[in-house]
Amino acid sequence: MDKFDKKILTALHENARISYAELARRVNLSAPAVADRVEKLEHAGVITGYHARINPAKIGYPIQGLIELTVKHQDYYIVMEQLGTMPEILECFSVTGTSGLLLKVAVHSMPDLQALIARLMQYGDTKTSIVIDVPVPLRMPEVVETE
Amino acid sequence: MDKFDKKILTALHENARISYAELARRVNLSAPAVADRVEKLEHAGVITGYHARINPAKIGYPIQGLIELTVKHQDYYIVMEQLGTMPEILECFSVTGTSGLLLKVAVHSMPDLQALIARLMQYGDTKTSIVIDVPVPLRMPEVVETE
DNA sequence: CCTGAAATCATTGGCGG
DNA sequence: CCGCCAATGATTTCAGG
């Protein structure tokens, strides 16, 4: 993980669709060299994917929420299975503390949010917040050069 | 937003680095046609970016946390400014409820987490959870076809 | 939205540090 | 091991229909 890898990660985090040729120009290496490094970063698990970021509000999901779900321990695996079947759930974190799970969700309407909460309440207590704004949209940790 | 746009969004969410040629094959359109549609989706704000997903644990940030920050109202804009200067903060949501802000953070070590919390406590009460696992890594809302 | 041509890019193999 | 160069095949892009 040197300064080249650092620049590669930064550039691909900023725009994952740039060509190897363009990436090569930005980091001052040849295209085969950067392609090689990118492949190594993928294989090492540093880069785990490339994703288009889609604005939920523009495709019919104007309401985003965060739901803390306090699951009874014996239901944990049943819940995890169920979460996979609910398309409104965009992301899920298993966390320490009483709640156990934090879900990021997007829904069409308030009644839909209510229905989702009702469904989740089968598995434990819920505490819901509505997302008003996302002031820091997405950032990458500062890469620490090694070796 | 028809079935072609839906397929385009799904494919680019799954892998943002595929070529227009490959995308064209998957949706049964020509490469110029898909390139045109993608540009329109970007310009319409449906696609807001393409990002490499980087595993924080592999670049020196093994600990991820979620911090609820209850900001005193008069400090809100000062806090927002400060958050932009803290590289450990990966994402920030402004939410309803008492806490007001939810921060997703990644740090090198527990002492670093403690230091970050200490810094944030200047601006309000904090409640920190450690992320144990991310069972649903990232999903896209189901696209609803219109027109 | 498609086709087709020209420019650009990706990918491979071989060479040199 | 790592990166560069060169050549081939694929892709992007633009024109015209």
Short mmCIF file of C-alpha atoms (C1' of nucleotides) in Angstrom, two decimals:
data_model
loop_
_atom_site.label_atom_id
_atom_site.label_comp_id
_atom_site.label_asym_id
_atom_site.label_seq_id
_atom_site.Cartn_x
_atom_site.Cartn_y
_atom_site.Cartn_z
CA MET A 1 0.00 0.00 0.00
CA ASP A 2 2.10 2.88 -1.34
CA LYS A 3 1.30 6.29 -2.74
CA PHE A 4 0.19 4.78 -6.05
CA ASP A 5 -2.36 2.51 -4.42
CA LYS A 6 -3.52 5.43 -2.34
CA LYS A 7 -4.12 7.56 -5.45
CA ILE A 8 -5.83 4.66 -7.20
CA LEU A 9 -8.23 4.11 -4.29
CA THR A 10 -8.97 7.80 -4.00
CA ALA A 11 -9.66 8.15 -7.72
CA LEU A 12 -11.87 5.05 -7.92
CA HIS A 13 -13.76 6.10 -4.82
CA GLU A 14 -14.41 9.47 -6.38
CA ASN A 15 -15.39 8.03 -9.76
CA ALA A 16 -15.45 4.27 -10.25
CA ARG A 17 -16.11 4.50 -13.98
CA ILE A 18 -12.92 6.17 -15.19
CA SER A 19 -10.84 4.17 -17.66
CA TYR A 20 -7.52 2.55 -16.79
CA ALA A 21 -5.94 4.97 -19.26
CA GLU A 22 -7.35 7.94 -17.34
CA LEU A 23 -6.40 6.37 -14.01
CA ALA A 24 -2.88 5.80 -15.34
CA ARG A 25 -2.56 9.47 -16.27
CA ARG A 26 -3.67 10.56 -12.80
CA VAL A 27 -1.23 8.36 -10.89
CA ASN A 28 1.65 8.56 -13.38
CA LEU A 29 1.89 4.89 -14.20
CA SER A 30 1.16 2.97 -17.39
CA ALA A 31 -2.31 1.51 -18.01
CA PRO A 32 -1.17 -2.12 -17.58
CA ALA A 33 0.50 -1.21 -14.29
CA VAL A 34 -2.64 0.37 -12.82
CA ALA A 35 -4.83 -2.46 -14.11
CA ASP A 36 -2.50 -4.85 -12.36
CA ARG A 37 -2.64 -2.94 -9.11
CA VAL A 38 -6.40 -2.62 -9.21
CA GLU A 39 -6.74 -6.35 -9.68
CA LYS A 40 -4.47 -6.95 -6.70
CA LEU A 41 -6.46 -4.52 -4.56
CA GLU A 42 -9.65 -6.35 -5.51
CA HIS A 43 -8.16 -9.74 -4.80
CA ALA A 44 -6.79 -8.57 -1.44
CA GLY A 45 -10.28 -7.48 -0.40
CA VAL A 46 -9.38 -3.79 -0.23
CA ILE A 47 -11.81 -2.96 -3.04
CA THR A 48 -14.98 -4.97 -2.52
CA GLY A 49 -17.06 -3.59 -5.37
CA TYR A 50 -18.03 -0.72 -7.60
CA HIS A 51 -21.51 0.70 -7.19
CA ALA A 52 -23.60 3.33 -8.89
CA ARG A 53 -25.10 5.57 -6.23
CA ILE A 54 -28.81 5.97 -6.86
CA ASN A 55 -30.97 8.69 -5.38
CA PRO A 56 -33.91 6.83 -3.79
CA ALA A 57 -36.06 9.95 -3.92
CA LYS A 58 -35.81 9.94 -7.72
CA ILE A 59 -37.10 6.40 -8.11
CA GLY A 60 -40.15 6.57 -5.90
CA TYR A 61 -38.69 6.33 -2.39
CA PRO A 62 -38.80 9.87 -0.99
CA ILE A 63 -38.69 8.84 2.65
CA GLN A 64 -35.58 7.39 4.25
CA GLY A 65 -35.40 6.18 7.78
CA LEU A 66 -33.15 4.56 10.33
CA ILE A 67 -34.70 1.86 12.48
CA GLU A 68 -33.07 0.49 15.59
CA LEU A 69 -34.32 -3.02 16.16
CA THR A 70 -33.87 -4.71 19.52
CA VAL A 71 -34.07 -8.39 18.64
CA LYS A 72 -34.68 -11.11 21.15
CA HIS A 73 -31.57 -13.25 20.92
CA GLN A 74 -33.23 -16.52 19.98
CA ASP A 75 -34.83 -14.86 16.93
CA TYR A 76 -31.63 -13.39 15.56
CA TYR A 77 -31.12 -15.76 12.63
CA ILE A 78 -34.80 -15.79 11.72
CA VAL A 79 -34.71 -12.00 11.59
CA MET A 80 -31.60 -11.92 9.42
CA GLU A 81 -33.32 -14.23 6.96
CA GLN A 82 -36.43 -12.05 6.92
CA LEU A 83 -34.46 -8.87 6.36
CA GLY A 84 -33.10 -10.29 3.13
CA THR A 85 -36.67 -10.54 1.80
CA MET A 86 -37.60 -6.92 2.51
CA PRO A 87 -36.57 -4.70 -0.41
CA GLU A 88 -37.14 -1.52 1.58
CA ILE A 89 -34.08 -2.36 3.69
CA LEU A 90 -31.04 -0.81 2.03
CA GLU A 91 -28.42 -1.53 4.63
CA CYS A 92 -28.15 -3.32 7.94
CA PHE A 93 -25.61 -3.03 10.75
CA SER A 94 -25.26 -5.42 13.62
CA VAL A 95 -24.15 -3.30 16.55
CA THR A 96 -23.32 -3.42 20.23
CA GLY A 97 -25.77 -2.00 22.71
CA THR A 98 -29.36 -2.79 23.43
CA SER A 99 -30.74 -2.40 19.92
CA GLY A 100 -28.55 -4.99 18.22
CA LEU A 101 -29.52 -4.01 14.69
CA LEU A 102 -29.66 -0.71 12.84
CA LEU A 103 -31.53 -0.70 9.54
CA LYS A 104 -31.40 1.95 6.86
CA VAL A 105 -34.64 1.92 4.91
CA ALA A 106 -36.32 3.75 2.03
CA VAL A 107 -40.08 3.77 1.48
CA HIS A 108 -42.70 5.19 -0.86
CA SER A 109 -44.85 6.79 1.83
CA MET A 110 -45.54 7.14 5.53
CA PRO A 111 -48.13 4.34 5.48
CA ASP A 112 -45.48 2.10 3.92
CA LEU A 113 -43.06 3.03 6.69
CA GLN A 114 -45.75 2.24 9.25
CA ALA A 115 -46.34 -1.14 7.59
CA LEU A 116 -42.62 -1.92 7.61
CA ILE A 117 -42.33 -1.01 11.28
CA ALA A 118 -45.35 -3.18 12.07
CA ARG A 119 -43.67 -6.10 10.33
CA LEU A 120 -40.41 -5.57 12.17
CA MET A 121 -42.14 -5.29 15.54
CA GLN A 122 -42.79 -9.03 15.34
CA TYR A 123 -39.13 -9.52 16.04
CA GLY A 124 -38.48 -6.96 18.73
CA ASP A 125 -38.77 -3.36 19.81
CA THR A 126 -38.18 -0.67 17.21
CA LYS A 127 -37.10 2.93 17.39
CA THR A 128 -37.46 4.85 14.14
CA SER A 129 -35.86 8.10 12.96
CA ILE A 130 -36.59 9.85 9.69
CA VAL A 131 -33.57 10.99 7.67
CA ILE A 132 -33.89 14.74 7.05
CA ASP A 133 -30.62 15.31 5.28
CA VAL A 134 -27.31 13.62 4.44
CA PRO A 135 -24.73 16.37 4.96
CA VAL A 136 -21.62 14.18 4.47
CA PRO A 137 -22.73 11.90 1.64
CA LEU A 138 -19.89 9.41 1.48
CA ARG A 139 -16.23 9.47 2.32
CA MET A 140 -13.29 7.14 2.24
CA PRO A 141 -10.99 6.68 5.25
CA GLU A 142 -7.65 8.37 4.76
CA VAL A 143 -5.29 5.74 3.40
CA VAL A 144 -2.25 5.05 5.55
CA GLU A 145 0.77 4.15 3.44
CA THR A 146 2.57 1.01 4.54
CA GLU A 147 5.97 -0.39 3.46
CA MET B 1 -38.16 5.24 -16.29
CA ASP B 2 -38.95 2.06 -18.24
CA LYS B 3 -37.67 -1.50 -18.08
CA PHE B 4 -34.44 -0.48 -19.86
CA ASP B 5 -33.60 2.18 -17.30
CA LYS B 6 -34.47 -0.28 -14.57
CA LYS B 7 -32.04 -2.85 -15.95
CA ILE B 8 -29.37 -0.20 -16.43
CA LEU B 9 -29.66 0.99 -12.83
CA THR B 10 -29.62 -2.55 -11.49
CA ALA B 11 -26.55 -3.48 -13.52
CA LEU B 12 -24.61 -0.33 -12.62
CA HIS B 13 -25.52 -0.72 -8.96
CA GLU B 14 -24.22 -4.25 -9.03
CA ASN B 15 -21.05 -3.35 -10.95
CA ALA B 16 -20.38 0.26 -11.84
CA ARG B 17 -17.34 -0.55 -13.95
CA ILE B 18 -18.91 -2.61 -16.72
CA SER B 19 -18.55 -1.18 -20.22
CA TYR B 20 -21.37 0.38 -22.20
CA ALA B 21 -20.92 -2.48 -24.65
CA GLU B 22 -21.54 -5.04 -21.90
CA LEU B 23 -24.42 -3.01 -20.54
CA ALA B 24 -25.90 -2.84 -24.04
CA ARG B 25 -25.75 -6.63 -24.35
CA ARG B 26 -27.53 -7.09 -21.04
CA VAL B 27 -30.41 -4.73 -21.78
CA ASN B 28 -30.68 -5.47 -25.52
CA LEU B 29 -29.97 -1.99 -26.79
CA SER B 30 -27.05 -0.59 -28.75
CA ALA B 31 -24.05 0.86 -26.92
CA PRO B 32 -24.80 4.47 -27.97
CA ALA B 33 -28.39 4.08 -26.76
CA VAL B 34 -27.37 2.91 -23.28
CA ALA B 35 -24.67 5.57 -23.05
CA ASP B 36 -27.35 8.12 -23.86
CA ARG B 37 -29.71 6.77 -21.23
CA VAL B 38 -27.00 6.66 -18.58
CA GLU B 39 -26.14 10.28 -19.26
CA LYS B 40 -29.78 11.23 -18.91
CA LEU B 41 -30.08 9.32 -15.64
CA GLU B 42 -27.01 11.15 -14.34
CA HIS B 43 -28.30 14.52 -15.44
CA ALA B 44 -31.70 13.85 -13.90
CA GLY B 45 -30.06 13.15 -10.54
CA VAL B 46 -31.10 9.49 -10.46
CA ILE B 47 -27.48 8.36 -10.58
CA THR B 48 -25.43 10.61 -8.32
CA GLY B 49 -22.07 8.92 -8.64
CA TYR B 50 -20.02 5.78 -9.05
CA HIS B 51 -17.92 4.69 -6.11
CA ALA B 52 -15.43 1.98 -5.40
CA ARG B 53 -16.36 0.30 -2.14
CA ILE B 54 -13.32 0.08 0.07
CA ASN B 55 -12.99 -2.19 3.08
CA PRO B 56 -11.89 0.11 5.93
CA ALA B 57 -10.46 -2.82 7.86
CA LYS B 58 -7.96 -3.45 5.04
CA ILE B 59 -6.55 0.07 5.07
CA GLY B 60 -5.97 0.46 8.77
CA TYR B 61 -9.45 1.16 10.16
CA PRO B 62 -10.56 -2.09 11.78
CA ILE B 63 -13.14 -0.49 14.07
CA GLN B 64 -16.37 0.97 12.76
CA GLY B 65 -18.89 2.73 14.90
CA LEU B 66 -22.16 4.58 14.84
CA ILE B 67 -22.37 7.67 16.99
CA GLU B 68 -25.61 9.43 17.82
CA LEU B 69 -24.88 13.06 18.50
CA THR B 70 -27.42 15.23 20.28
CA VAL B 71 -26.43 18.72 19.21
CA LYS B 72 -27.52 21.85 20.96
CA HIS B 73 -29.48 23.69 18.30
CA GLN B 74 -27.42 26.87 18.24
CA ASP B 75 -24.27 24.86 17.51
CA TYR B 76 -25.68 22.97 14.55
CA TYR B 77 -23.85 24.81 11.77
CA ILE B 78 -20.58 24.93 13.68
CA VAL B 79 -20.82 21.18 14.13
CA MET B 80 -21.52 20.55 10.45
CA GLU B 81 -18.44 22.52 9.57
CA GLN B 82 -16.33 20.60 12.08
CA LEU B 83 -17.56 17.23 10.82
CA GLY B 84 -16.17 18.04 7.37
CA THR B 85 -12.70 18.30 8.89
CA MET B 86 -12.77 14.90 10.63
CA PRO B 87 -11.60 12.18 8.24
CA GLU B 88 -12.81 9.42 10.53
CA ILE B 89 -16.40 10.37 9.74
CA LEU B 90 -17.51 8.38 6.71
CA GLU B 91 -21.14 9.34 6.58
CA CYS B 92 -23.53 11.60 8.41
CA PHE B 93 -27.31 11.60 8.65
CA SER B 94 -29.42 14.40 10.01
CA VAL B 95 -32.39 12.71 11.63
CA THR B 96 -35.54 13.36 13.59
CA GLY B 97 -35.61 12.51 17.27
CA THR B 98 -33.51 13.65 20.16
CA SER B 99 -30.11 12.80 18.74
CA GLY B 100 -30.30 14.95 15.59
CA LEU B 101 -27.20 13.47 13.96
CA LEU B 102 -26.04 9.94 13.31
CA LEU B 103 -22.41 9.52 12.30
CA LYS B 104 -20.81 6.47 10.79
CA VAL B 105 -17.13 6.41 11.69
CA ALA B 106 -14.05 4.24 11.15
CA VAL B 107 -10.99 4.40 13.39
CA HIS B 108 -7.58 2.80 13.83
CA SER B 109 -8.03 1.81 17.46
CA MET B 110 -10.13 2.11 20.58
CA PRO B 111 -8.06 5.03 21.90
CA ASP B 112 -8.73 6.81 18.60
CA LEU B 113 -12.44 6.17 18.98
CA GLN B 114 -12.27 7.54 22.50
CA ALA B 115 -10.47 10.64 21.22
CA LEU B 116 -13.07 11.16 18.50
CA ILE B 117 -15.91 10.84 21.00
CA ALA B 118 -14.17 13.30 23.31
CA ARG B 119 -13.95 15.78 20.45
CA LEU B 120 -17.60 15.32 19.55
CA MET B 121 -18.72 15.72 23.16
CA GLN B 122 -17.87 19.41 22.85
CA TYR B 123 -20.95 19.77 20.72
CA GLY B 124 -23.46 17.63 22.57
CA ASP B 125 -24.25 14.28 24.10
CA THR B 126 -23.02 11.17 22.31
CA LYS B 127 -24.16 7.59 22.27
CA THR B 128 -21.77 5.20 20.57
CA SER B 129 -22.31 1.70 19.15
CA ILE B 130 -19.62 -0.50 17.67
CA VAL B 131 -20.42 -2.17 14.34
CA ILE B 132 -20.01 -5.92 14.75
CA ASP B 133 -21.14 -7.01 11.31
CA VAL B 134 -22.81 -5.70 8.15
CA PRO B 135 -25.19 -8.50 7.16
CA VAL B 136 -26.92 -6.63 4.28
CA PRO B 137 -24.01 -4.79 2.72
CA LEU B 138 -25.77 -2.55 0.22
CA ARG B 139 -28.96 -2.70 -1.74
CA MET B 140 -30.86 -0.61 -4.23
CA PRO B 141 -34.55 0.20 -3.82
CA GLU B 142 -36.71 -1.76 -6.25
CA VAL B 143 -37.23 0.47 -9.28
CA VAL B 144 -40.84 1.31 -10.04
CA GLU B 145 -41.43 1.67 -13.78
CA THR B 146 -43.26 4.84 -14.79
CA GLU B 147 -44.78 5.90 -18.14
"C1'" DC C 1 -32.69 4.25 -31.55
"C1'" DC C 2 -29.60 2.04 -35.05
"C1'" DT C 3 -25.50 1.52 -38.04
"C1'" DG C 4 -20.70 2.32 -39.31
"C1'" DA C 5 -16.20 4.59 -39.15
"C1'" DA C 6 -12.48 6.82 -36.51
"C1'" DA C 7 -10.32 7.51 -32.19
"C1'" DT C 8 -9.53 5.75 -27.84
"C1'" DC C 9 -8.98 2.08 -24.66
"C1'" DA C 10 -8.10 -2.77 -22.62
"C1'" DT C 11 -5.34 -6.62 -22.59
"C1'" DT C 12 -1.65 -9.63 -23.55
"C1'" DG C 13 3.16 -10.97 -24.17
"C1'" DG C 14 7.88 -9.88 -24.04
"C1'" DC C 15 11.67 -6.93 -22.37
"C1'" DG C 16 14.39 -4.44 -18.93
"C1'" DG C 17 15.19 -2.71 -14.34
"C1'" DC D 1 8.83 -8.76 -8.48
"C1'" DC D 2 7.27 -4.62 -10.89
"C1'" DG D 3 6.66 -1.58 -14.51
"C1'" DC D 4 7.10 -0.22 -19.49
"C1'" DC D 5 6.41 -0.81 -24.44
"C1'" DA D 6 4.06 -2.54 -28.50
"C1'" DA D 7 0.35 -4.89 -30.96
"C1'" DT D 8 -4.25 -6.80 -31.33
"C1'" DG D 9 -9.00 -6.79 -30.36
"C1'" DA D 10 -12.68 -4.37 -27.98
"C1'" DT D 11 -14.94 -0.16 -26.80
"C1'" DT D 12 -16.34 4.67 -27.04
"C1'" DT D 13 -17.95 8.32 -29.64
"C1'" DC D 14 -19.88 10.91 -33.39
"C1'" DA D 15 -22.03 11.30 -37.79
"C1'" DG D 16 -25.92 10.38 -40.56
"C1'" DG D 17 -30.33 8.09 -41.27
#
